[in-house]
Amino acid sequence: LLCSMERYDAALESFDTALAQQPDYPDVLVNRGIALASLHRHEDALASFGQALALRPDHIGALGNKGSVLTALGRFDHALESYAAVLRLAPADSNALFNSAVTLSHLHRFEEAANRLLYDLVTGWKPASLYKRVNFAVEPIGYFCRHGFHGTASKKERPQVN
């Protein structure tokens, strides 16, 4: 609730209090990492996500948010590893598909980015996030307008996950 109100310092205090009582709670560690990332304390956020993953290596929230922070830091290859881990666990995870497309686009890997975006589209974008996703998709889609598209965007043909 405090994070949704953009009261990240207060949220961080609340998460630290909870962790002092129960330090092995991965969901609180993930939420703490989100608050830290919102405060631009990216390395601390990565440490919090790392602690959550040490407790639960398959925590999709920790993996996905770790990828987002790594993207923000410009560590794109490591971010793609985090998104790939999410997609191995949940192949149609819309956030991981979209965020990996953003990261691939930063690396000028537009064909792969468009494949992820199109796969995300055919597997069901959520209307609330459609505007943001369509605005982002302009660059990879522009690439295909110029170079042609020979992608694998069908429900049966999932994009390659490294």
PDB file of C-alpha atoms in Angstrom:
ATOM      1  CA  LEU A   1       0.000   0.000   0.000  1.00  0.00           C
ATOM      2  CA  LEU A   2       2.769   2.453   0.880  1.00  0.00           C
ATOM      3  CA  CYS A   3       4.556   1.725  -2.412  1.00  0.00           C
ATOM      4  CA  SER A   4       1.354   2.335  -4.371  1.00  0.00           C
ATOM      5  CA  MET A   5       1.184   5.725  -2.635  1.00  0.00           C
ATOM      6  CA  GLU A   6       4.831   6.338  -3.645  1.00  0.00           C
ATOM      7  CA  ARG A   7       5.868   6.457   0.031  1.00  0.00           C
ATOM      8  CA  TYR A   8       8.904   4.280  -0.610  1.00  0.00           C
ATOM      9  CA  ASP A   9      10.911   5.298   2.479  1.00  0.00           C
ATOM     10  CA  ALA A  10       7.991   4.419   4.766  1.00  0.00           C
ATOM     11  CA  ALA A  11       7.438   1.174   2.856  1.00  0.00           C
ATOM     12  CA  LEU A  12      11.103   0.291   3.237  1.00  0.00           C
ATOM     13  CA  GLU A  13      10.897   0.826   7.004  1.00  0.00           C
ATOM     14  CA  SER A  14       7.830  -1.402   7.139  1.00  0.00           C
ATOM     15  CA  PHE A  15       9.544  -4.166   5.142  1.00  0.00           C
ATOM     16  CA  ASP A  16      12.667  -3.963   7.315  1.00  0.00           C
ATOM     17  CA  THR A  17      10.511  -4.263  10.463  1.00  0.00           C
ATOM     18  CA  ALA A  18       8.770  -7.333   9.037  1.00  0.00           C
ATOM     19  CA  LEU A  19      12.095  -8.899   8.031  1.00  0.00           C
ATOM     20  CA  ALA A  20      13.538  -8.313  11.508  1.00  0.00           C
ATOM     21  CA  GLN A  21      10.766 -10.576  12.818  1.00  0.00           C
ATOM     22  CA  GLN A  22      10.812 -13.093   9.954  1.00  0.00           C
ATOM     23  CA  PRO A  23      13.983 -12.791   7.828  1.00  0.00           C
ATOM     24  CA  ASP A  24      13.194 -15.713   5.525  1.00  0.00           C
ATOM     25  CA  TYR A  25      10.115 -14.245   3.845  1.00  0.00           C
ATOM     26  CA  PRO A  26      10.791 -13.961   0.086  1.00  0.00           C
ATOM     27  CA  ASP A  27       7.698 -11.889  -0.753  1.00  0.00           C
ATOM     28  CA  VAL A  28       8.712  -9.180   1.709  1.00  0.00           C
ATOM     29  CA  LEU A  29      12.253  -9.238   0.303  1.00  0.00           C
ATOM     30  CA  VAL A  30      10.844  -8.752  -3.206  1.00  0.00           C
ATOM     31  CA  ASN A  31       8.635  -5.865  -2.091  1.00  0.00           C
ATOM     32  CA  ARG A  32      11.614  -4.373  -0.277  1.00  0.00           C
ATOM     33  CA  GLY A  33      13.601  -4.637  -3.507  1.00  0.00           C
ATOM     34  CA  ILE A  34      10.836  -2.882  -5.426  1.00  0.00           C
ATOM     35  CA  ALA A  35      10.838  -0.023  -2.892  1.00  0.00           C
ATOM     36  CA  LEU A  36      14.637   0.216  -3.098  1.00  0.00           C
ATOM     37  CA  ALA A  37      14.529   0.270  -6.900  1.00  0.00           C
ATOM     38  CA  SER A  38      11.913   3.038  -6.753  1.00  0.00           C
ATOM     39  CA  LEU A  39      14.352   5.005  -4.595  1.00  0.00           C
ATOM     40  CA  HIS A  40      17.051   4.411  -7.260  1.00  0.00           C
ATOM     41  CA  ARG A  41      19.023   2.249  -4.842  1.00  0.00           C
ATOM     42  CA  HIS A  42      19.533  -0.332  -7.547  1.00  0.00           C
ATOM     43  CA  GLU A  43      22.399  -2.327  -6.050  1.00  0.00           C
ATOM     44  CA  ASP A  44      20.510  -2.641  -2.750  1.00  0.00           C
ATOM     45  CA  ALA A  45      17.428  -3.733  -4.708  1.00  0.00           C
ATOM     46  CA  LEU A  46      19.470  -6.411  -6.497  1.00  0.00           C
ATOM     47  CA  ALA A  47      20.732  -7.642  -3.121  1.00  0.00           C
ATOM     48  CA  SER A  48      17.165  -7.888  -1.817  1.00  0.00           C
ATOM     49  CA  PHE A  49      16.027  -9.809  -4.910  1.00  0.00           C
ATOM     50  CA  GLY A  50      19.090 -12.038  -4.520  1.00  0.00           C
ATOM     51  CA  GLN A  51      18.120 -12.839  -0.935  1.00  0.00           C
ATOM     52  CA  ALA A  52      14.589 -13.726  -2.061  1.00  0.00           C
ATOM     53  CA  LEU A  53      15.985 -15.971  -4.800  1.00  0.00           C
ATOM     54  CA  ALA A  54      18.312 -17.692  -2.331  1.00  0.00           C
ATOM     55  CA  LEU A  55      15.205 -18.663  -0.369  1.00  0.00           C
ATOM     56  CA  ARG A  56      13.050 -19.442  -3.399  1.00  0.00           C
ATOM     57  CA  PRO A  57      14.950 -19.731  -6.707  1.00  0.00           C
ATOM     58  CA  ASP A  58      11.714 -19.949  -8.700  1.00  0.00           C
ATOM     59  CA  HIS A  59      10.216 -16.695  -7.382  1.00  0.00           C
ATOM     60  CA  ILE A  60       8.907 -15.078 -10.556  1.00  0.00           C
ATOM     61  CA  GLY A  61       8.522 -11.662  -8.913  1.00  0.00           C
ATOM     62  CA  ALA A  62      12.137 -11.649  -7.755  1.00  0.00           C
ATOM     63  CA  LEU A  63      13.420 -12.807 -11.147  1.00  0.00           C
ATOM     64  CA  GLY A  64      11.340 -10.323 -13.123  1.00  0.00           C
ATOM     65  CA  ASN A  65      12.091  -7.348 -10.906  1.00  0.00           C
ATOM     66  CA  LYS A  66      15.774  -8.256 -10.885  1.00  0.00           C
ATOM     67  CA  GLY A  67      15.637  -8.129 -14.685  1.00  0.00           C
ATOM     68  CA  SER A  68      14.001  -4.698 -14.591  1.00  0.00           C
ATOM     69  CA  VAL A  69      16.692  -3.306 -12.299  1.00  0.00           C
ATOM     70  CA  LEU A  70      19.455  -4.830 -14.426  1.00  0.00           C
ATOM     71  CA  THR A  71      17.890  -3.214 -17.498  1.00  0.00           C
ATOM     72  CA  ALA A  72      17.775   0.142 -15.700  1.00  0.00           C
ATOM     73  CA  LEU A  73      21.482  -0.272 -14.924  1.00  0.00           C
ATOM     74  CA  GLY A  74      22.265  -1.058 -18.560  1.00  0.00           C
ATOM     75  CA  ARG A  75      23.265  -4.632 -17.761  1.00  0.00           C
ATOM     76  CA  PHE A  76      21.153  -5.970 -20.587  1.00  0.00           C
ATOM     77  CA  ASP A  77      22.642  -9.455 -20.994  1.00  0.00           C
ATOM     78  CA  HIS A  78      22.137 -10.188 -17.287  1.00  0.00           C
ATOM     79  CA  ALA A  79      18.609  -8.782 -17.477  1.00  0.00           C
ATOM     80  CA  LEU A  80      17.835 -11.144 -20.347  1.00  0.00           C
ATOM     81  CA  GLU A  81      19.040 -14.052 -18.195  1.00  0.00           C
ATOM     82  CA  SER A  82      16.532 -13.066 -15.499  1.00  0.00           C
ATOM     83  CA  TYR A  83      13.678 -12.761 -17.994  1.00  0.00           C
ATOM     84  CA  ALA A  84      14.656 -16.096 -19.561  1.00  0.00           C
ATOM     85  CA  ALA A  85      14.416 -17.700 -16.114  1.00  0.00           C
ATOM     86  CA  VAL A  86      10.888 -16.284 -15.726  1.00  0.00           C
ATOM     87  CA  LEU A  87       9.889 -17.516 -19.177  1.00  0.00           C
ATOM     88  CA  ARG A  88      11.195 -21.013 -18.441  1.00  0.00           C
ATOM     89  CA  LEU A  89       8.854 -21.074 -15.433  1.00  0.00           C
ATOM     90  CA  ALA A  90       5.939 -19.236 -17.054  1.00  0.00           C
ATOM     91  CA  PRO A  91       6.311 -19.165 -20.868  1.00  0.00           C
ATOM     92  CA  ALA A  92       3.448 -16.718 -21.448  1.00  0.00           C
ATOM     93  CA  ASP A  93       4.338 -14.292 -18.630  1.00  0.00           C
ATOM     94  CA  SER A  94       3.302 -10.999 -20.204  1.00  0.00           C
ATOM     95  CA  ASN A  95       5.617  -8.819 -18.113  1.00  0.00           C
ATOM     96  CA  ALA A  96       8.680 -10.958 -18.839  1.00  0.00           C
ATOM     97  CA  LEU A  97       7.853 -11.066 -22.551  1.00  0.00           C
ATOM     98  CA  PHE A  98       7.402  -7.307 -22.711  1.00  0.00           C
ATOM     99  CA  ASN A  99      10.384  -6.436 -20.513  1.00  0.00           C
ATOM    100  CA  SER A 100      12.659  -8.810 -22.410  1.00  0.00           C
ATOM    101  CA  ALA A 101      11.494  -7.124 -25.637  1.00  0.00           C
ATOM    102  CA  VAL A 102      12.435  -3.731 -24.173  1.00  0.00           C
ATOM    103  CA  THR A 103      15.845  -5.086 -23.214  1.00  0.00           C
ATOM    104  CA  LEU A 104      16.390  -6.705 -26.617  1.00  0.00           C
ATOM    105  CA  SER A 105      15.496  -3.387 -28.210  1.00  0.00           C
ATOM    106  CA  HIS A 106      18.201  -1.644 -26.150  1.00  0.00           C
ATOM    107  CA  LEU A 107      20.616  -4.138 -27.688  1.00  0.00           C
ATOM    108  CA  HIS A 108      19.232  -3.325 -31.179  1.00  0.00           C
ATOM    109  CA  ARG A 109      18.000  -6.903 -31.481  1.00  0.00           C
ATOM    110  CA  PHE A 110      14.751  -5.697 -33.011  1.00  0.00           C
ATOM    111  CA  GLU A 111      13.672  -8.929 -34.683  1.00  0.00           C
ATOM    112  CA  GLU A 112      13.841 -10.805 -31.380  1.00  0.00           C
ATOM    113  CA  ALA A 113      12.110  -7.901 -29.633  1.00  0.00           C
ATOM    114  CA  ALA A 114       9.286  -7.925 -32.162  1.00  0.00           C
ATOM    115  CA  ASN A 115       8.919 -11.703 -31.825  1.00  0.00           C
ATOM    116  CA  ARG A 116       8.482 -11.281 -28.061  1.00  0.00           C
ATOM    117  CA  LEU A 117       5.989  -8.445 -28.526  1.00  0.00           C
ATOM    118  CA  LEU A 118       3.971 -10.355 -31.089  1.00  0.00           C
ATOM    119  CA  TYR A 119       3.973 -13.527 -28.999  1.00  0.00           C
ATOM    120  CA  ASP A 120       2.815 -11.434 -26.057  1.00  0.00           C
ATOM    121  CA  LEU A 121       0.056 -10.018 -28.251  1.00  0.00           C
ATOM    122  CA  VAL A 122      -1.238 -13.396 -29.418  1.00  0.00           C
ATOM    123  CA  THR A 123      -1.095 -14.868 -25.909  1.00  0.00           C
ATOM    124  CA  GLY A 124      -3.160 -12.064 -24.452  1.00  0.00           C
ATOM    125  CA  TRP A 125      -2.015  -8.563 -23.538  1.00  0.00           C
ATOM    126  CA  LYS A 126      -3.850  -7.017 -20.660  1.00  0.00           C
ATOM    127  CA  PRO A 127      -5.808  -3.937 -21.815  1.00  0.00           C
ATOM    128  CA  ALA A 128      -4.487  -1.800 -18.949  1.00  0.00           C
ATOM    129  CA  SER A 129      -0.927  -2.118 -20.241  1.00  0.00           C
ATOM    130  CA  LEU A 130      -1.728  -1.946 -23.938  1.00  0.00           C
ATOM    131  CA  TYR A 131      -0.985   1.790 -24.380  1.00  0.00           C
ATOM    132  CA  LYS A 132       2.506   1.521 -22.881  1.00  0.00           C
ATOM    133  CA  ARG A 133       3.255  -1.588 -24.910  1.00  0.00           C
ATOM    134  CA  VAL A 134       2.007  -0.183 -28.200  1.00  0.00           C
ATOM    135  CA  ASN A 135       4.052   2.988 -27.715  1.00  0.00           C
ATOM    136  CA  PHE A 136       7.156   0.921 -27.055  1.00  0.00           C
ATOM    137  CA  ALA A 137       6.494  -1.377 -30.019  1.00  0.00           C
ATOM    138  CA  VAL A 138       6.890   1.445 -32.537  1.00  0.00           C
ATOM    139  CA  GLU A 139      10.672   0.984 -32.896  1.00  0.00           C
ATOM    140  CA  PRO A 140      10.704  -2.810 -33.454  1.00  0.00           C
ATOM    141  CA  ILE A 141       7.641  -2.606 -35.689  1.00  0.00           C
ATOM    142  CA  GLY A 142       9.294   0.189 -37.675  1.00  0.00           C
ATOM    143  CA  TYR A 143      12.250  -2.116 -38.163  1.00  0.00           C
ATOM    144  CA  PHE A 144       9.976  -4.688 -39.754  1.00  0.00           C
ATOM    145  CA  CYS A 145       8.303  -2.135 -41.960  1.00  0.00           C
ATOM    146  CA  ARG A 146      11.759  -1.398 -43.358  1.00  0.00           C
ATOM    147  CA  HIS A 147      13.224  -4.937 -43.382  1.00  0.00           C
ATOM    148  CA  GLY A 148      10.319  -7.376 -43.498  1.00  0.00           C
ATOM    149  CA  PHE A 149       9.160  -9.800 -40.842  1.00  0.00           C
ATOM    150  CA  HIS A 150       9.734 -13.531 -40.795  1.00  0.00           C
ATOM    151  CA  GLY A 151       8.944 -14.102 -37.126  1.00  0.00           C
ATOM    152  CA  THR A 152       7.459 -16.891 -35.084  1.00  0.00           C
ATOM    153  CA  ALA A 153       4.584 -15.109 -33.398  1.00  0.00           C
ATOM    154  CA  SER A 154       2.010 -17.820 -33.002  1.00  0.00           C
ATOM    155  CA  LYS A 155       0.677 -19.544 -29.922  1.00  0.00           C
ATOM    156  CA  LYS A 156       2.295 -22.762 -31.073  1.00  0.00           C
ATOM    157  CA  GLU A 157       5.687 -21.244 -31.862  1.00  0.00           C
ATOM    158  CA  ARG A 158       7.060 -19.584 -28.766  1.00  0.00           C
ATOM    159  CA  PRO A 159      10.026 -17.211 -29.237  1.00  0.00           C
ATOM    160  CA  GLN A 160      13.404 -18.679 -28.392  1.00  0.00           C
ATOM    161  CA  VAL A 161      14.359 -18.135 -24.755  1.00  0.00           C
ATOM    162  CA  ASN A 162      18.083 -18.195 -24.076  1.00  0.00           C
TER     163      ASN A 162
END
